[in-house]
XYZ file of C-alpha atoms in Angstrom:
449
model
C 13.357 27.752 -43.343
C 15.169 25.918 -46.111
C 18.631 25.848 -47.528
C 20.905 23.908 -49.698
C 23.047 21.861 -47.651
C 25.320 18.712 -48.387
C 23.792 15.470 -47.102
C 26.708 14.923 -44.721
C 26.111 17.964 -42.725
C 24.208 17.443 -39.466
C 22.153 20.284 -37.911
C 22.043 20.564 -34.135
C 19.524 22.179 -32.024
C 19.681 23.109 -28.311
C 16.608 22.266 -26.483
C 16.757 23.247 -22.657
C 19.946 21.877 -21.305
C 20.084 19.002 -23.762
C 21.465 18.864 -27.237
C 19.379 16.817 -29.905
C 21.414 15.618 -32.860
C 19.046 15.226 -35.789
C 19.676 14.197 -39.422
C 18.088 16.435 -42.149
C 15.291 15.231 -44.011
C 15.464 15.366 -47.847
C 12.891 16.990 -49.904
C 12.111 16.791 -53.681
C 13.770 20.032 -54.670
C 16.942 19.090 -53.036
C 16.545 21.154 -49.955
C 16.600 20.001 -46.319
C 14.509 20.783 -43.363
C 14.783 20.173 -39.668
C 12.462 17.542 -37.913
C 9.424 19.227 -36.625
C 9.444 22.173 -39.024
C 6.116 22.795 -40.877
C 6.042 23.519 -44.609
C 3.519 25.413 -46.519
C 2.469 22.332 -48.400
C 1.312 20.593 -45.237
C -2.269 20.426 -44.538
C -3.886 22.070 -41.338
C -4.393 18.478 -39.800
C -0.556 17.954 -40.075
C 0.551 21.195 -38.591
C -0.889 20.537 -34.955
C 0.732 16.851 -35.181
C 4.010 18.501 -36.003
C 3.732 20.978 -33.129
C 2.749 18.123 -30.725
C 5.727 16.110 -31.899
C 8.106 18.991 -31.301
C 6.676 19.612 -27.931
C 7.046 15.953 -26.855
C 10.644 15.992 -28.064
C 11.273 18.880 -25.941
C 9.920 17.241 -22.864
C 11.612 14.154 -23.365
C 14.918 16.150 -23.903
C 14.433 18.021 -20.596
C 13.736 14.629 -18.739
C 16.879 13.164 -20.248
C 18.760 16.278 -19.051
C 17.529 16.023 -15.352
C 18.278 12.150 -15.492
C 21.843 12.685 -16.765
C 22.306 15.436 -14.326
C 21.284 12.953 -11.388
C 23.659 10.309 -12.742
C 26.662 12.578 -12.892
C 25.916 15.103 -10.101
C 23.583 13.572 -7.513
C 21.828 15.720 -5.025
C 23.472 15.646 -1.516
C 20.375 15.171 0.727
C 19.593 11.639 1.793
C 16.988 10.881 4.437
C 18.075 9.201 7.624
C 15.284 6.632 7.600
C 15.799 3.349 5.530
C 13.487 0.523 4.871
C 14.816 -1.126 7.823
C 13.787 1.806 10.243
C 10.362 1.683 8.891
C 9.897 -2.028 9.544
C 11.314 -1.604 13.008
C 8.648 1.135 13.615
C 5.759 -1.107 12.134
C 6.731 -4.111 14.243
C 6.974 -1.919 17.392
C 3.417 -0.499 16.743
C 2.213 -4.121 16.281
C 3.613 -5.215 19.527
C 2.058 -2.454 21.341
C -1.418 -3.064 19.731
C -1.402 -6.708 21.027
C -0.382 -5.340 24.526
C -3.455 -2.919 24.274
C -5.670 -5.651 23.222
C -5.055 -7.721 26.363
C -5.184 -4.645 28.661
C -8.748 -3.646 27.128
C -9.778 -7.321 27.785
C -8.427 -7.400 31.392
C -10.216 -4.048 32.064
C -13.564 -5.823 31.485
C -12.848 -8.062 34.473
C -11.048 -5.455 36.567
C -12.076 -1.815 35.927
C -9.077 -0.636 37.776
C -6.874 -1.466 34.915
C -8.915 1.146 32.616
C -6.763 4.092 33.628
C -3.510 2.055 32.873
C -3.651 2.125 28.986
C -5.382 5.406 28.241
C -2.216 7.085 27.033
C -1.240 4.127 25.218
C -4.684 3.920 23.618
C -4.451 7.651 22.472
C -1.069 7.001 20.997
C -1.992 3.898 18.913
C -5.303 5.446 17.673
C -3.336 7.697 15.472
C -0.557 5.363 14.658
C -1.881 1.753 14.205
C -3.345 2.663 10.752
C 0.536 3.498 9.687
C 1.503 -0.130 10.137
C 0.521 -1.203 6.674
C 1.813 1.933 4.813
C 5.046 1.410 6.613
C 5.508 -2.133 5.408
C 4.356 -1.276 1.940
C 6.904 1.451 1.566
C 9.720 -0.548 3.060
C 8.830 -3.276 0.505
C 9.146 -0.877 -2.300
C 12.622 0.111 -1.165
C 13.586 -3.570 -0.651
C 12.382 -4.611 -4.158
C 14.234 -1.579 -5.512
C 17.527 -2.486 -3.777
C 17.094 -6.187 -5.174
C 18.049 -7.497 -1.842
C 15.409 -10.125 -2.263
C 13.595 -11.516 -5.141
C 9.944 -11.675 -5.976
C 9.810 -15.336 -5.379
C 11.479 -15.108 -2.088
C 9.211 -12.323 -0.943
C 6.073 -14.060 -2.026
C 7.215 -17.206 -0.160
C 8.020 -15.261 2.988
C 4.610 -13.566 3.126
C 2.826 -16.523 2.199
C 4.414 -18.455 5.126
C 3.984 -15.705 7.579
C 0.278 -15.333 6.628
C -0.171 -19.176 6.968
C 1.633 -19.029 10.283
C -0.835 -16.462 11.604
C -3.693 -18.492 10.264
C -2.366 -21.771 12.076
C -1.748 -19.733 15.319
C -5.447 -18.319 15.265
C -6.817 -21.898 14.444
C -5.076 -23.325 17.431
C -6.178 -20.590 19.682
C -9.697 -20.842 18.524
C -10.130 -24.607 18.686
C -8.094 -24.984 21.841
C -8.574 -21.841 24.065
C -11.879 -20.432 22.746
C -13.683 -23.580 22.264
C -12.448 -24.948 25.636
C -13.259 -21.726 27.453
C -16.757 -21.697 26.078
C -17.270 -25.342 26.956
C -16.173 -24.607 30.716
C -18.359 -21.615 31.085
C -21.187 -23.240 29.656
C -20.699 -26.215 32.026
C -20.442 -23.611 34.787
C -23.729 -22.042 33.825
C -22.104 -18.663 33.332
C -22.898 -18.237 29.598
C -25.414 -20.035 27.117
C -23.912 -22.306 24.464
C -22.695 -20.426 21.489
C -22.746 -17.064 23.290
C -18.951 -16.666 23.309
C -18.629 -17.376 19.701
C -21.422 -15.131 18.702
C -19.465 -12.311 20.605
C -16.390 -12.921 18.795
C -18.209 -12.893 15.467
C -19.680 -9.631 16.370
C -16.081 -8.243 17.105
C -15.147 -9.510 13.639
C -17.965 -7.784 11.895
C -16.863 -4.515 13.372
C -13.278 -5.139 12.088
C -11.664 -6.437 15.156
C -10.554 -9.866 13.620
C -9.064 -8.478 10.394
C -5.508 -7.989 11.591
C -3.539 -10.325 9.482
C -1.504 -7.792 7.646
C 0.626 -10.545 6.059
C -2.210 -11.200 3.770
C -2.241 -7.543 2.546
C 1.529 -7.811 2.063
C 1.256 -11.017 0.212
C -1.321 -9.598 -2.201
C 0.787 -6.277 -2.546
C 4.030 -8.315 -3.384
C 2.122 -10.424 -5.875
C 0.434 -7.206 -7.619
C 4.103 -5.908 -7.830
C 5.337 -9.176 -9.255
C 2.806 -9.220 -12.070
C 3.416 -5.596 -12.683
C 7.285 -5.470 -12.811
C 8.622 -8.996 -13.266
C 10.022 -10.050 -16.604
C 9.279 -13.685 -17.277
C 12.148 -15.750 -18.718
C 10.316 -18.665 -20.386
C 6.615 -18.118 -20.767
C 4.774 -14.936 -21.559
C 7.368 -13.632 -23.862
C 6.812 -11.113 -26.661
C 3.252 -9.982 -26.895
C 2.081 -12.505 -24.367
C 3.588 -10.359 -21.784
C 0.350 -8.441 -21.671
C -1.398 -11.454 -20.460
C 1.052 -11.668 -17.671
C 0.613 -8.044 -16.652
C -3.235 -8.674 -16.777
C -2.861 -11.102 -13.864
C -2.221 -7.952 -11.535
C -6.096 -7.597 -11.452
C -6.199 -10.895 -9.409
C -4.874 -9.444 -6.177
C -7.015 -6.347 -6.721
C -10.019 -8.327 -7.039
C -9.325 -10.147 -3.939
C -9.060 -7.026 -1.980
C -12.378 -5.823 -3.509
C -14.125 -9.046 -2.585
C -12.959 -8.776 1.050
C -14.265 -5.343 1.383
C -17.689 -6.400 -0.080
C -17.745 -9.284 2.464
C -17.034 -7.072 5.321
C -19.855 -4.667 4.281
C -22.487 -7.421 3.910
C -21.445 -8.924 7.218
C -21.622 -5.619 8.950
C -25.132 -5.105 7.224
C -25.934 -8.709 8.787
C -26.766 -9.921 5.195
C -24.208 -12.742 5.426
C -22.214 -14.371 8.458
C -18.555 -14.892 7.991
C -17.017 -17.944 9.715
C -14.299 -16.962 12.361
C -11.619 -18.875 10.570
C -12.218 -16.825 7.512
C -11.079 -13.598 8.958
C -7.235 -14.461 9.064
C -7.494 -14.796 5.139
C -9.158 -11.419 4.675
C -7.387 -8.163 4.062
C -7.258 -5.090 6.627
C -6.720 -2.121 4.069
C -9.577 0.472 3.601
C -10.545 1.095 0.004
C -8.370 4.327 -0.450
C -5.278 2.629 1.092
C -5.563 0.123 -1.973
C -5.816 3.267 -4.379
C -2.688 4.720 -2.703
C -0.862 1.537 -3.249
C -1.815 1.051 -7.057
C -0.974 4.747 -7.615
C 2.457 4.458 -6.078
C 3.124 1.159 -8.130
C 1.908 2.754 -11.203
C 4.288 5.633 -10.628
C 7.352 3.593 -10.371
C 6.371 1.690 -13.565
C 5.594 4.843 -15.508
C 8.870 6.436 -14.309
C 10.921 3.546 -15.747
C 9.066 3.880 -19.079
C 9.692 7.600 -19.289
C 13.437 7.030 -18.486
C 13.751 4.522 -21.268
C 11.977 6.814 -23.682
C 14.754 9.242 -23.362
C 17.131 6.706 -25.118
C 18.978 5.825 -21.891
C 19.519 2.136 -21.169
C 18.055 -0.182 -18.386
C 21.537 -0.272 -16.878
C 21.477 3.416 -16.564
C 18.025 3.190 -14.975
C 19.361 0.726 -12.304
C 21.953 3.230 -11.294
C 19.432 5.942 -11.495
C 17.055 3.943 -9.037
C 19.598 4.334 -6.184
C 20.527 7.976 -6.517
C 19.402 10.501 -3.889
C 17.529 12.503 -6.515
C 15.267 9.394 -7.264
C 14.746 8.844 -3.572
C 13.674 12.351 -2.825
C 11.372 12.442 -6.108
C 9.742 9.272 -4.672
C 9.208 10.946 -1.367
C 7.709 13.989 -2.709
C 5.216 11.887 -4.911
C 4.431 9.988 -1.875
C 3.587 12.971 -0.008
C 1.273 14.252 -2.697
C -0.360 10.806 -3.157
C -1.080 10.992 0.615
C -2.851 14.278 0.432
C -4.806 13.236 -2.697
C -6.077 9.991 -1.412
C -6.997 11.684 1.827
C -9.084 14.178 -0.152
C -10.729 11.530 -2.192
C -11.451 9.419 0.818
C -13.201 12.478 2.396
C -15.375 13.037 -0.662
C -16.139 9.300 -0.829
C -17.205 9.411 2.825
C -19.488 12.423 2.147
C -20.904 10.794 -0.931
C -21.619 7.652 0.705
C -23.077 9.116 3.824
C -25.503 11.547 1.684
C -26.557 8.370 -0.255
C -27.240 6.350 2.805
C -29.065 9.090 4.429
C -31.296 10.031 1.364
C -32.039 6.262 1.054
C -33.121 6.007 4.748
C -35.361 9.103 4.314
C -37.202 7.669 1.194
C -37.551 4.115 2.552
C -38.555 4.926 6.013
C -40.250 8.326 5.526
C -38.190 10.029 8.278
C -36.277 13.433 8.788
C -32.873 14.132 7.760
C -31.780 14.188 11.413
C -33.394 10.722 12.227
C -31.795 9.322 9.300
C -28.286 10.767 9.943
C -28.707 9.305 13.702
C -29.721 5.928 12.171
C -26.879 5.863 9.624
C -24.234 6.971 12.309
C -20.835 5.462 11.696
C -21.737 3.035 8.873
C -19.423 4.520 6.229
C -16.405 4.468 8.701
C -17.262 0.801 9.502
C -17.215 0.208 5.839
C -13.640 1.549 5.573
C -14.418 5.112 4.214
C -12.574 7.957 6.113
C -9.681 6.035 7.321
C -7.205 7.122 4.875
C -6.988 10.452 6.596
C -4.450 8.583 8.843
C -2.082 8.638 5.778
C -1.201 12.296 6.386
C 0.888 10.973 9.163
C 3.168 9.308 6.875
C 4.203 12.743 5.311
C 6.989 13.634 7.720
C 8.260 10.030 7.637
C 8.307 10.132 3.744
C 10.289 13.533 3.965
C 12.859 11.669 6.252
C 12.809 8.448 4.228
C 15.553 7.498 1.871
C 14.519 5.373 -0.906
C 17.880 4.224 -1.900
C 19.483 3.916 1.486
C 20.524 0.373 2.126
C 22.548 -1.743 4.649
C 25.414 -4.202 4.368
C 24.323 -6.571 7.151
C 21.312 -8.495 6.019
C 21.172 -10.627 9.276
C 19.296 -7.860 11.146
C 16.481 -7.905 8.472
C 16.249 -11.594 8.861
C 16.352 -11.398 12.778
C 13.670 -8.419 13.140
C 10.492 -10.444 12.222
C 11.786 -13.440 14.357
C 12.305 -11.156 17.422
C 9.062 -9.482 16.813
C 6.927 -12.675 16.470
C 8.694 -14.167 19.714
C 7.706 -10.889 21.606
C 4.205 -11.185 20.252
C 4.049 -14.674 21.270
C 5.238 -13.808 24.889
C 2.573 -11.116 25.004
C -0.229 -13.609 24.058
C 1.054 -16.102 26.652
C 1.218 -13.536 29.426
C -2.009 -11.948 28.472
C -3.960 -15.213 28.297
C -2.466 -15.971 31.761
C -3.767 -12.584 33.068
C -7.157 -13.027 31.674
C -7.749 -16.409 33.069
C -6.508 -15.209 36.321
C -8.957 -12.339 36.328
C -11.661 -14.888 35.201
C -11.064 -17.039 38.077
C -10.900 -14.016 40.623
C -14.193 -12.602 39.207
C -16.135 -15.629 38.453
C -19.451 -14.436 40.071
C -19.393 -11.406 37.608
C -18.327 -13.401 34.551
C -21.528 -13.279 32.677
C -21.888 -9.553 33.039
C -18.135 -8.986 32.023
C -18.377 -10.998 28.863
C -21.701 -9.439 27.691
C -19.542 -6.127 28.247
C -17.075 -7.393 25.766
C -19.560 -6.900 22.972
C -19.706 -3.169 23.587
């Protein structure tokens, strides 16, 4: 194991496909040994440490070899879908959900319309839950491509969320309050009946639709996790800045708790609070956190190999990195769906057993009483993430576009389309109300089903 060599000689060891250059370590007897070698004088405690260190060095060497291969000979496959296509799909689904909303409302006043949206309802039942994941993944790619700073992204989603809030406020104070006043005056409903009906729909999740609140919180989480402060929170204080990432997660957790308490009729959430609440189920939050942590951990592993941040910026845009991200996202979808299923069963069992003990009833009666409670709490919804797997396999994390005007125009066109749907939808509903005034009370009570 030992040999007399000149101190200028450098011994090299090939590990995997990489070559580690190591300087010999001097010993008291004038011999030299290679790093990781175990001597007979070392204790039993030190030997495992040496082996672990050598094993870690081999892993790092293999990682560096794979990173360097991607930098010099990148893989050819590149998914056809970019962040722009994912956003376009998400906006299209959002517009369809608004159309379906007014078709359903209209069908309460004209039963002939029920058959006109069955196919659309079936299609959106399996795709509407993909809206938020599509936006989240597109934001990952957008941040990676450095097309927009964290500050610009936070401002954008804050303004969009505020715009939705203002729009809902105007609709609520002008249309809803005005309609209730007219209906009460006409003797069709009692005072407060329409507001109570809307609140009941909110408890069931019908009013938690402002996805821009979710996107703002996700962008804020990524900001605290990845941004490098230039003035404050430098050095060891950086850990304080990173700790702020808990704040958006805490906001999400509080919103989930409030919705559960409202569903259990423990509290009443004001209608104008709903646009400020999040829409993600618990496991969707877990999926986002895991993917954000994966990106952060990958950068750390890259730098551990001795490569530079400049090289990492190049590696981020490689097809290899894009494909690895897609594969990790697919695996994470499966894991979160399985965890969500276990969580659904666990909560269901706890609720049923609690019902049996408290009310002294049979298991069948308790199961019927519990019903869809865990689903209404948000458990079991992450199964829809499985629908993202084909999209992930066709998605290119590194694909970008030169013309940024389309990215700016897309949300504006989508918002204009949604406004048009609301104007036309409200007009159609008011027309049907006027045409079916004698059955209005019965129709309104049907809205609560």
